[in-house]
XYZ file of C-alpha atoms in Angstrom:
594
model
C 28.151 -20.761 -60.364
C 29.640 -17.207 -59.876
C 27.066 -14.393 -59.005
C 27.998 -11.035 -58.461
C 26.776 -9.081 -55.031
C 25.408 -5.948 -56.283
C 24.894 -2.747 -53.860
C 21.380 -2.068 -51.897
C 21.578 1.283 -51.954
C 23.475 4.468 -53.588
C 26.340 4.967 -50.983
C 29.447 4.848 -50.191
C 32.044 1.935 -49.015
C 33.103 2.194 -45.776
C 35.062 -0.536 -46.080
C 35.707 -4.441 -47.741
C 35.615 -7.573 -44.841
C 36.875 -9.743 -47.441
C 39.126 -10.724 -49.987
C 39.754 -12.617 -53.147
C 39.951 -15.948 -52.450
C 38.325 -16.199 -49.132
C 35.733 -18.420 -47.884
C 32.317 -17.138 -47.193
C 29.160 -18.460 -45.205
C 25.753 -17.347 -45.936
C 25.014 -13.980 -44.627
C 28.781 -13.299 -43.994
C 29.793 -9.793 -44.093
C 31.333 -8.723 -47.470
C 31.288 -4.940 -47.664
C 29.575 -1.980 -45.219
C 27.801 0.632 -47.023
C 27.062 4.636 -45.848
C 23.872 5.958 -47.041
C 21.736 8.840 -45.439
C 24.138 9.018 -42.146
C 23.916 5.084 -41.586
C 25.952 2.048 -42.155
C 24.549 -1.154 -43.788
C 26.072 -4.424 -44.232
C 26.416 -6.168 -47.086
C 26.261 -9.817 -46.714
C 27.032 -13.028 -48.431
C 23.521 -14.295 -49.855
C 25.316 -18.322 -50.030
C 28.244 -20.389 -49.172
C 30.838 -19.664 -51.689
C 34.820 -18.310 -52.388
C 35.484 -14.487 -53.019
C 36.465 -14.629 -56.408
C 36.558 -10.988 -56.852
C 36.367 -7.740 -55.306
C 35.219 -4.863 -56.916
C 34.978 -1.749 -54.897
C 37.882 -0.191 -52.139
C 36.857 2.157 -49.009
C 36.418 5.263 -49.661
C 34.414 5.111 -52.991
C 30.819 5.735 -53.767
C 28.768 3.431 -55.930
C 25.247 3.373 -57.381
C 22.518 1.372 -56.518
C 22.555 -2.038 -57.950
C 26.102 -1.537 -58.585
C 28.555 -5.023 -58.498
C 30.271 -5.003 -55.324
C 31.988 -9.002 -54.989
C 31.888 -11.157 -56.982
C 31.006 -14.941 -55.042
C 31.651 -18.293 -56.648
C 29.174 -20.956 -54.824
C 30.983 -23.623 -53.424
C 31.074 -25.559 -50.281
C 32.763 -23.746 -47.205
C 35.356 -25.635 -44.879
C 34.265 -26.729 -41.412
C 36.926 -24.252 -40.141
C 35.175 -21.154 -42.311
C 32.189 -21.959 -40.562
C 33.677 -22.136 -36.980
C 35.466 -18.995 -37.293
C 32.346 -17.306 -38.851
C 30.097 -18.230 -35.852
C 32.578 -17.651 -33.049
C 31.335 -15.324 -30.960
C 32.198 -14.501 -27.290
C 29.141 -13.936 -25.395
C 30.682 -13.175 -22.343
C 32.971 -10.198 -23.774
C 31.825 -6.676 -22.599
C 31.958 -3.405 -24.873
C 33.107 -0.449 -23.580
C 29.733 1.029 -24.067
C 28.051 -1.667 -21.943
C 30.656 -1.458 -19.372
C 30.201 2.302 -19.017
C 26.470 1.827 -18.195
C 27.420 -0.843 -15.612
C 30.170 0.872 -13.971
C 27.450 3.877 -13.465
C 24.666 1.599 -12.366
C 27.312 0.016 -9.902
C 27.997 3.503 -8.458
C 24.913 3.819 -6.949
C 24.504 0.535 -5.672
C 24.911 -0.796 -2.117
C 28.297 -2.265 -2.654
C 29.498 0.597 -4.345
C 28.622 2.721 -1.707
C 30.708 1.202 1.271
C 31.076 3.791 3.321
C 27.466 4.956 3.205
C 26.171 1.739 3.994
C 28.152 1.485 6.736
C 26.949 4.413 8.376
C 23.463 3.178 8.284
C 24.344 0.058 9.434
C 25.994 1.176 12.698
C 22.458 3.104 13.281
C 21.103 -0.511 13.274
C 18.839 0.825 10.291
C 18.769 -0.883 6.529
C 19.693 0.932 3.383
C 16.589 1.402 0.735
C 17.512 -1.064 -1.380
C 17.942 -3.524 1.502
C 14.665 -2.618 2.506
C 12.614 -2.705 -1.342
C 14.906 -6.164 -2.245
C 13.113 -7.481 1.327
C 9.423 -6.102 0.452
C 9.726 -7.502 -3.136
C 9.447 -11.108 -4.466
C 13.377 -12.246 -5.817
C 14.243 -10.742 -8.760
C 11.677 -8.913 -9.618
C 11.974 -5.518 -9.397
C 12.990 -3.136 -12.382
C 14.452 -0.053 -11.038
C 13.487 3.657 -12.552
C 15.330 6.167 -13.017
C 18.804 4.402 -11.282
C 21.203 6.841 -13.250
C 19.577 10.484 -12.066
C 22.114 12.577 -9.787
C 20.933 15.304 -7.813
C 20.004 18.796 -10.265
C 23.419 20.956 -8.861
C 25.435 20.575 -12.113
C 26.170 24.223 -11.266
C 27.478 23.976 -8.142
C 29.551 20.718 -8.051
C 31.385 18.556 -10.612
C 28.828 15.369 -12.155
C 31.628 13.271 -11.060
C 30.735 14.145 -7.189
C 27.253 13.729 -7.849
C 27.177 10.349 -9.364
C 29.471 9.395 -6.144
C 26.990 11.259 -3.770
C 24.058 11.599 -5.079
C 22.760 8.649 -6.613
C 19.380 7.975 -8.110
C 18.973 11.481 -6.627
C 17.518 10.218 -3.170
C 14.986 8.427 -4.520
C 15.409 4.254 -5.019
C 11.532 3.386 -7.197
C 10.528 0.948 -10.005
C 7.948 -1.884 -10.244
C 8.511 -5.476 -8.487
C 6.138 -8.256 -7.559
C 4.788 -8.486 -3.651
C 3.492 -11.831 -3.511
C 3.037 -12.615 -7.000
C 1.051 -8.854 -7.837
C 2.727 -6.139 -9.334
C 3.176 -3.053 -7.178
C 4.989 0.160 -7.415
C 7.907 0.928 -4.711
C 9.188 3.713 -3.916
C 12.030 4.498 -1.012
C 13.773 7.830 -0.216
C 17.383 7.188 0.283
C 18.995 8.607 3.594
C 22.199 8.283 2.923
C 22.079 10.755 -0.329
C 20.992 14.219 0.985
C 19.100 13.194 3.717
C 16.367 11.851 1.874
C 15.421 14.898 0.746
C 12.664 15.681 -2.093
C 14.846 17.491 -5.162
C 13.703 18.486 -8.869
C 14.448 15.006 -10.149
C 13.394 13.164 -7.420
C 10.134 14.744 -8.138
C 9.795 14.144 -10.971
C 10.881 10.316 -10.369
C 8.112 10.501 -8.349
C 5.518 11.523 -10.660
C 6.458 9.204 -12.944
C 5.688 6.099 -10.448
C 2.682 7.603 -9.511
C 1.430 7.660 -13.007
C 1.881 4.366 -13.748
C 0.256 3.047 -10.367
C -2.667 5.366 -11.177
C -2.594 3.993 -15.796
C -1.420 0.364 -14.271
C -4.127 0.202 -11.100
C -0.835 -1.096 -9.078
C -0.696 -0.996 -5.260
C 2.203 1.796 -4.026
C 4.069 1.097 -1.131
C 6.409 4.368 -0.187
C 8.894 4.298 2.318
C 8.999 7.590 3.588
C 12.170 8.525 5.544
C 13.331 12.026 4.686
C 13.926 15.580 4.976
C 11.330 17.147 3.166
C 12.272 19.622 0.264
C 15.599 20.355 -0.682
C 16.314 23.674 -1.650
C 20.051 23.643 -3.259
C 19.094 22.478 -6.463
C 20.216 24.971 -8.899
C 19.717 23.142 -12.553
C 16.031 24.889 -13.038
C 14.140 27.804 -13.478
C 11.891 27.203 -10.305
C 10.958 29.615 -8.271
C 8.918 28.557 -5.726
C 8.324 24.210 -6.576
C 4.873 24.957 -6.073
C 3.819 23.876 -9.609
C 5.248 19.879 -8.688
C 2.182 17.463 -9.056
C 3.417 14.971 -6.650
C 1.617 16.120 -4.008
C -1.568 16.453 -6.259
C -0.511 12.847 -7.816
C -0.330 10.557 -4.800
C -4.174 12.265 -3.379
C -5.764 11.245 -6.484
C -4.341 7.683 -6.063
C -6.804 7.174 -2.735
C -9.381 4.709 -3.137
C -7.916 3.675 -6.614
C -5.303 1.506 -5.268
C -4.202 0.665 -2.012
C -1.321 2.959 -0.581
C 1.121 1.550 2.223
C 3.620 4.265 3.989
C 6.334 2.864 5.921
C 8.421 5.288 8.277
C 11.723 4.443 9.934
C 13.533 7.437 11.244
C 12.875 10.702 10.511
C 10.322 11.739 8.181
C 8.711 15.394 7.834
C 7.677 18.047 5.596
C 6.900 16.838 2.268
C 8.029 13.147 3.132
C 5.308 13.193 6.120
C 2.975 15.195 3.508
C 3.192 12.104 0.901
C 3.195 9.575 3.976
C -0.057 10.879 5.434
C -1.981 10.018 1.998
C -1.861 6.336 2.250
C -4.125 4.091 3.491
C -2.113 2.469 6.166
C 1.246 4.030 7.921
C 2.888 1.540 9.309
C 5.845 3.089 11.648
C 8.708 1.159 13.720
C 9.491 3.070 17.318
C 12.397 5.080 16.203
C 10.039 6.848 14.101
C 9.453 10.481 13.958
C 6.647 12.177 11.979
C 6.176 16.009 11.536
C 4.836 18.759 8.734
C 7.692 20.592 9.733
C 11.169 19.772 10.888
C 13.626 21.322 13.267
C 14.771 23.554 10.522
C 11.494 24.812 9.258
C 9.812 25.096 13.267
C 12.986 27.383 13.708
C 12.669 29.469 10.984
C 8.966 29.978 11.643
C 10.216 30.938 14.704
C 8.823 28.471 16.864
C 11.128 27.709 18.870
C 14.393 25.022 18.596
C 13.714 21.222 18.984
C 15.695 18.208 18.015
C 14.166 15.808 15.822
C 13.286 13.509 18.420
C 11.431 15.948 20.098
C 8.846 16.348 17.000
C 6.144 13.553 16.154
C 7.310 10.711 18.341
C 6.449 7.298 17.903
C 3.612 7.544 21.199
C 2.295 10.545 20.234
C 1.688 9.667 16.956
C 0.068 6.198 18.051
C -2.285 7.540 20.340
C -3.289 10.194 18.046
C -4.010 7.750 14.953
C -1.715 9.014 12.288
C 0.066 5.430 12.308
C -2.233 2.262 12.186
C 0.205 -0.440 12.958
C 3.624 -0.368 15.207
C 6.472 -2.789 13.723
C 9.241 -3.634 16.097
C 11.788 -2.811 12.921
C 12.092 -1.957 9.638
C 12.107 -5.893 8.575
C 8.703 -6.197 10.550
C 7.401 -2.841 8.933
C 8.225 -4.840 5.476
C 6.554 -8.115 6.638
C 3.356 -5.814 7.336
C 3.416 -4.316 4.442
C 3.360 -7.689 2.220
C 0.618 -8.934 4.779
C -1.739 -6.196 4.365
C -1.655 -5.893 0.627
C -2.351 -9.736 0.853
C -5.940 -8.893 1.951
C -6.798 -7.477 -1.811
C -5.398 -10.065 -3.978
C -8.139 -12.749 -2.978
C -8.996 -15.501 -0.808
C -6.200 -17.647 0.545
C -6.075 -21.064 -0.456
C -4.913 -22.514 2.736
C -6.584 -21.975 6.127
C -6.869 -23.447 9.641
C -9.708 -22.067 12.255
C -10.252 -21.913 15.958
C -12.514 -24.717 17.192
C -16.121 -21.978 17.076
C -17.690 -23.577 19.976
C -15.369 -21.317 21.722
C -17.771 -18.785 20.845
C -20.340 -20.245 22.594
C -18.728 -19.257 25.712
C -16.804 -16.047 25.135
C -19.667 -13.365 25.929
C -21.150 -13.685 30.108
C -24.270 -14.523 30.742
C -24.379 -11.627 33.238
C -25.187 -8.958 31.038
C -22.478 -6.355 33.281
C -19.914 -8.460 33.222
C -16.951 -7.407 30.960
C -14.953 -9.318 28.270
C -12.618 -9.446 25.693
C -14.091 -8.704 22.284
C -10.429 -9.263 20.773
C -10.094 -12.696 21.514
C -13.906 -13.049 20.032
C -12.030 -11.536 17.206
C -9.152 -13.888 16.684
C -11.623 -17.131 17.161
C -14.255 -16.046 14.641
C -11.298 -15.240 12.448
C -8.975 -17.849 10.510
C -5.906 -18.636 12.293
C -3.011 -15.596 12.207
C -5.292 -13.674 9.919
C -6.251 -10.778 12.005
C -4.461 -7.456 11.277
C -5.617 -4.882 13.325
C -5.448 -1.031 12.544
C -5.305 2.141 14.840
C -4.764 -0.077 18.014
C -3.487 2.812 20.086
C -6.149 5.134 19.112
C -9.911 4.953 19.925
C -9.651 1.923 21.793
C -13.264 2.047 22.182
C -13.581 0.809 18.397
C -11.675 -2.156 17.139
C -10.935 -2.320 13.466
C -9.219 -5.477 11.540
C -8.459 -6.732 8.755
C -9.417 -10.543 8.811
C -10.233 -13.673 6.983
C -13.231 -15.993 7.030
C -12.318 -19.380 5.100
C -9.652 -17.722 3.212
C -12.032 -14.744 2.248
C -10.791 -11.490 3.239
C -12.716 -8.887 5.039
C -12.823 -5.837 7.110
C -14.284 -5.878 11.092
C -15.575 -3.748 13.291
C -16.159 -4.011 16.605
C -16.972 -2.101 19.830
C -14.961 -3.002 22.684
C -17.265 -3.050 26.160
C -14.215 -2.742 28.502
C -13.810 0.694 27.444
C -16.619 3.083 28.082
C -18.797 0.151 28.260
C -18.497 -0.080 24.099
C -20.219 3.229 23.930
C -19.072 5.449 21.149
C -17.147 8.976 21.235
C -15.567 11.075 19.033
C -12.348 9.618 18.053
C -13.876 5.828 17.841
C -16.823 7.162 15.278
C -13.682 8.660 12.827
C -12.075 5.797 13.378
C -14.616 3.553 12.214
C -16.244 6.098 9.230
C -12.592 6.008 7.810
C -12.573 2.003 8.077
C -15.538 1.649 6.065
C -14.556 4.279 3.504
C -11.219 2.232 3.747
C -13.063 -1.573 2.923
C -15.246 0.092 0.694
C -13.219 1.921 -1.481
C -11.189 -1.660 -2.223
C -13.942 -3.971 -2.301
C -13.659 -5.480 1.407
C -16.930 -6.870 2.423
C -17.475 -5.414 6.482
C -18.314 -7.841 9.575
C -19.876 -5.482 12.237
C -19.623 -7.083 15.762
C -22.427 -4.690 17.988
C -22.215 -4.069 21.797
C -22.771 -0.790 22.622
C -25.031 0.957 24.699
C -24.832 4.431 22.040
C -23.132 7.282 21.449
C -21.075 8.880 24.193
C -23.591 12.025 24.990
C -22.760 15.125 27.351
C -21.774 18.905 27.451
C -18.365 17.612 27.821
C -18.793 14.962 24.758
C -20.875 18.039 22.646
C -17.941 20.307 23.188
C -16.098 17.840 20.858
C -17.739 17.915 18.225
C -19.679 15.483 18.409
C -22.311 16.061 15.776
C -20.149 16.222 13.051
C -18.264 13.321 13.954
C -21.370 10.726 14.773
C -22.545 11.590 11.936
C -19.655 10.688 9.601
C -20.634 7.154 10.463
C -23.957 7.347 8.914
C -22.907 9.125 6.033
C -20.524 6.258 5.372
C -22.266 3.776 6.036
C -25.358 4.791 4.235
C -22.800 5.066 0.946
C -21.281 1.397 1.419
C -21.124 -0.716 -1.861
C -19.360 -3.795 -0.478
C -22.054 -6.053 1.657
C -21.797 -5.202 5.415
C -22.896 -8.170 8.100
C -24.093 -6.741 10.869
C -23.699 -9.539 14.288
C -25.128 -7.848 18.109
C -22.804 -9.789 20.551
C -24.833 -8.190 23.879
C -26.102 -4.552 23.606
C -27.249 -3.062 20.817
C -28.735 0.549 21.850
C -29.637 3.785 19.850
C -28.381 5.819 17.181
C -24.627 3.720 17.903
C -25.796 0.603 17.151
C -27.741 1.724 13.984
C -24.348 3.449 13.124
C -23.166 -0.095 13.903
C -24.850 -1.337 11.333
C -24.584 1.153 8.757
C -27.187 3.231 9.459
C -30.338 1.252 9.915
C -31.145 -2.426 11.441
C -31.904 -2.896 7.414
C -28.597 -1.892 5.610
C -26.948 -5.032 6.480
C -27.627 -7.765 4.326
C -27.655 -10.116 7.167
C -28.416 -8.449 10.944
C -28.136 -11.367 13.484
C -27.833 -11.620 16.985
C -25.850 -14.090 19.456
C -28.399 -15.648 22.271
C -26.640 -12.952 24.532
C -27.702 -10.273 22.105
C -30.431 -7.355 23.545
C -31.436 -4.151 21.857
C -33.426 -1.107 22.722
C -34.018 2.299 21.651
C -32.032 3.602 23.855
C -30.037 1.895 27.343
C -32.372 -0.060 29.169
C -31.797 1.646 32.779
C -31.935 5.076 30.838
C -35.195 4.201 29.379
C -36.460 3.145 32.650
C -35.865 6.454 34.532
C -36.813 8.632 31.189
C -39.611 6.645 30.743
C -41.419 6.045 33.998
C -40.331 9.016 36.080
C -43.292 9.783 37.575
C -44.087 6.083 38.683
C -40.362 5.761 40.291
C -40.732 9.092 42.040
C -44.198 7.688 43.854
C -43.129 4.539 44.533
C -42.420 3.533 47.962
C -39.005 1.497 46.959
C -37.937 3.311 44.079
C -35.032 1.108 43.319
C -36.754 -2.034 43.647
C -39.292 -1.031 40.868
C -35.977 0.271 38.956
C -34.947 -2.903 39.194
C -37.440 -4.818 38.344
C -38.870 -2.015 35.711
C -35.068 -2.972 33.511
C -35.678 -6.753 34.130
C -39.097 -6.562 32.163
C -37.132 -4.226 30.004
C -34.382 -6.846 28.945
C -36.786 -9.243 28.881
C -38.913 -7.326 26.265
C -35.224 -6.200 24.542
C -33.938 -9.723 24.120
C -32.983 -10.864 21.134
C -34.911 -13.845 20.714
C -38.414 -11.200 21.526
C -36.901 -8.644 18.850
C -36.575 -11.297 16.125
C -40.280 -12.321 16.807
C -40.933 -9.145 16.030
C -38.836 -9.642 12.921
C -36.106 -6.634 13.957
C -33.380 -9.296 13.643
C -32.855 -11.140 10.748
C -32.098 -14.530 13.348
C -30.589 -15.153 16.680
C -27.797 -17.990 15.653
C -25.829 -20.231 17.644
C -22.388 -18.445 17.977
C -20.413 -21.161 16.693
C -22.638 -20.592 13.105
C -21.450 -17.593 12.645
C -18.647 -17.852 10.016
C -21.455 -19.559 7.938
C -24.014 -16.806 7.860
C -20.668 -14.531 7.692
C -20.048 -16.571 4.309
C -23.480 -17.035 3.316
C -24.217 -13.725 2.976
C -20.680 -11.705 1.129
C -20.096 -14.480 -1.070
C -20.669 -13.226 -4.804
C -22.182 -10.243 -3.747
C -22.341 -8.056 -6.625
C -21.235 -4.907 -6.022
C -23.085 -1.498 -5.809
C -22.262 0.785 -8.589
C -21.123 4.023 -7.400
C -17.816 3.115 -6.145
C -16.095 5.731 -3.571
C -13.089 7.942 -5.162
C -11.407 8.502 -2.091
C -10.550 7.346 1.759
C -10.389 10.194 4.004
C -7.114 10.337 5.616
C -8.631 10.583 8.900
């Protein structure tokens, strides 16, 4: 049977791939067609010989019109080997364009750069994402962008030195969960923030914000770079990043790593997230040498601005990593605390707890290692060590389930709380809250630190941050008195009222008052102390019926408590009371950054 192959399409023949008397397969090319500025093939519609052909290159033909003329018949095994060879691992010039550029801007193509950063014992950005990210999962963004100074040097020198613009981003997996990444690049421009690289930026925020995907942003950099000259900017002050990354807070969880230097609109971007984690070569400003200078401020080498201890002990970083390996361990650990319980867990034998708090009600211990033995094994990430060491706040896990915890710490000022600890702990509750972290609250304070040289901080304002926060938590908050429990702090303890908590329990060592029991005893019977003929003996005596009266055990009678437990129950009331604990609509939009 001899068919004729007739034309799709008016057009004209770009050319003939056969001729008379060739073999054919099914859906071989016979002739390509041009029609409205596009090729289309022609193909054979069965096996068959070429027994003629009726149109040459060049010519136009109408629609329908014969083209080849196809006699069916059975092909050759050779026709239908050389029809389906195909070399999958040949390269087109096109495709090996785009990989010679992406190469360009890769580690190994970038020798001598990576070098340099090496012999500073610090890790490139890609070293550093390829680390934070499961294998092979991350999809790079923007790879091919070169800095915006087309006008001032040739595109050839700014694919070699300017690579991805400064700015290394995409999406990867930490630990199974999408996140975004991003990492300023040192070695191109120091890091600095250009037009693209803004814009790169904006683009990664957008899809953490339309995605809900955690953002981890290594921070390292220079700030804004003012020799790019491909734009009609005038001042920058129009860029949305800055705009982009504060709406993010509360949303999703934010992680800032810095390593090195890092100020100006780096720092600016750094200072959003949630958590900065920092290793000690770190150095943190809102302005750098250049821009202190020019403000006239006086010179200072970069060393000299934001240091690692300063910026510890005034809680802009929350956790200390010994490198920039550690700072990406962190990183993966604390975003593990919002992707659910953990399947596997050990635990500390809890009897210890039974043992951990004195009997003697003055004697100090160490609320940390109550911590890490009421806490799974290795679970307990603390935040803000080095600042307000009167409050501790962790990140923790209770049979797998993770949770925030608070907790005074008695061997400074006694547990009682002052300025800095009530910020610190406001922001950790906005901080649990705003990601859906239920809150352990471990109580032993004897109040708020009060005073004209407490007042002249501020005090007001910053007690009362804790009420305010706690009053507005959605997540369920467990509220546990370890030994004193006194005042206004401990309500603020637990958020705001004996009665916020959906559990408030005591330990056997637990007491609680309105105020401190030897305060209470001299405010309250002044007039009998000042008559008496041993004043200190009744004192004495006066705070032992006092205790007495505050002990636990008496306050739950009264039903104040909610129970006095056996220490070593206490990850089973902890339990009892988060697990599937709806939560309260009204969800926070934002964590303070302070």
């Amino acid at each position: 049977m001899t068919g004729f192959v007739g034309a799709p399409m008016p057009g004209t023949v770009v050319s003939v791939e056969v001729v008379a008397g060739q073999e054919v397969r099914a859906g071989a090319a016979l002739v390509v067609l041009e029609a409205m500025k596009m090729e289309h093939v022609v193909r054979a519609g069965h096996d068959g010989i070429v027994a003629e052909v009726l149109v040459r290159a060049g010519g136009t033909v109408r629609r329908d019109a014969p083209l080849v003329r196809v006699k069916e018949a059975a092909v050759t095994a050779a026709a239908r080997e050389e029809e389906a060879a195909v070399d999958l691992d040949a390269v087109r010039p096109d495709l090996a364009a785009v990989r010679a550029r992406h190469a360009a801007g890769l580690d190994a193509g970038r020798p001598e750069a990576v070098r340099r950063r090496h012999e500073r014992g610090r890790r490139t950005a890609r070293e550093n994402i390829a680390d934070l990210c499961d294998e092979g999962t991350f999809a790079e963004y923007g790879a091919l962008a070169i800095a915006a100074q087309r006008r001032r040097r040739p595109v050839e020198e700014l694919i070699e030195r300017t690579p991805a613009d400064g700015l290394v981003c995409g999406v990867g997996e930490i630990g199974g969960r999408s996140a975004v990444v991003m990492s300023y690049d040192y070695t191109v421009l120091a890091g600095t923030q250009g037009y693209l690289n803004h814009r790169k930026t904006d683009r990664m925020l957008e899809l953490a914000a339309e995605r809900r995907l955690p953002l981890v942003l290594f921070a390292e950099g220079g700030g804004g770079r003012p020799g790019d000259t491909d734009t009609t900017t005038v001042s920058g002050l129009d860029v949305t990043s800055f705009w982009a990354m504060g709406r993010l807070s509360g949303r999703v969880p934010l992680v800032g790593i810095a390593s090195g230097r890092c100020f100006a609109g780096n720092a600016a971007l750094l200072g959003c997230c949630d958590v900065i984690i920092a290793t000690p070569d770190a150095n943190i400003g809102m302005g750098g040498p250049a821009m202190i200078e020019g403000g006239g401020l006086g010179t200072y080498r970069p060393e000299e601005i934001g240091p690692i201890d300063v910026q510890t002990a005034n809680g802009v970083v929350d956790v200390v990593a010994r490198d920039e390996a550690a700072a990406v361990e962190t990183a993966r650990r604390y975003l593990s605390y919002f992707t659910g319980p953990a399947e596997d867990w050990t635990a500390p034998d809890q009897r210890l707890l039974r043992h951990l708090v004195p009997e003697n009600r003055k004697t100090p211990y160490d609320v940390g290692q109550v911590i890490e033995t009421l806490a799974d094994d290795g679970s307990v990430l603390e935040l803000r060590r080095g600042f307000a060491p009167g409050i501790r706040t962790a990140l923790v896990r209770v049979e797998g389930v993770p949770l925030g915890l608070l907790a005074n710490d008695p061997t400074h000022l006694g547990g009682a709380i002052d300025r800095d600890g009530a910020d610190k702990a406001a922001r950790f509750l906005q901080l649990c809250d705003a990601h859906g972290l239920p809150v352990v609250s471990l109580c032993d304070t004897p109040g708020f630190m009060v005073g004209p040289e407490a007042e002249g901080t501020a005090t007001v304002r910053h007690f009362s941050r804790l009420f305010v926060a706690g009053a507005n938590l959605t997540v369920p908050l467990v509220a546990i008195v370890l030994r004193k429990a006194y005042g206004l702090g401990a309500q603020a303890m637990a958020g705001g009222s004996f009665r916020a908590p959906v559990a408030t329990l005591a330990w056997p060592t637990g007491e609680i008052g309105g105020m401190g029991l030897e305060g209470a005893v001299r405010l309250g019977f002044r007039k009998e102390l000042a008559e008496a003929a041993d004043p200190e003996a009744l004192f004495e005596e006066m705070v032992a019926v006092a205790y007495e009266h505050g002990k636990a055990l008496n306050a739950a009678s009264a039903f104040e408590l909610d129970d006095v437990i056996d220490p070593a129950e206490t990850r089973r009331w902890i339990l009892a009371s988060v697990k599937d604990h709806p939560p309260r609509a009204g969800r926070r939009s934002f964590i303070d950054t302070w």
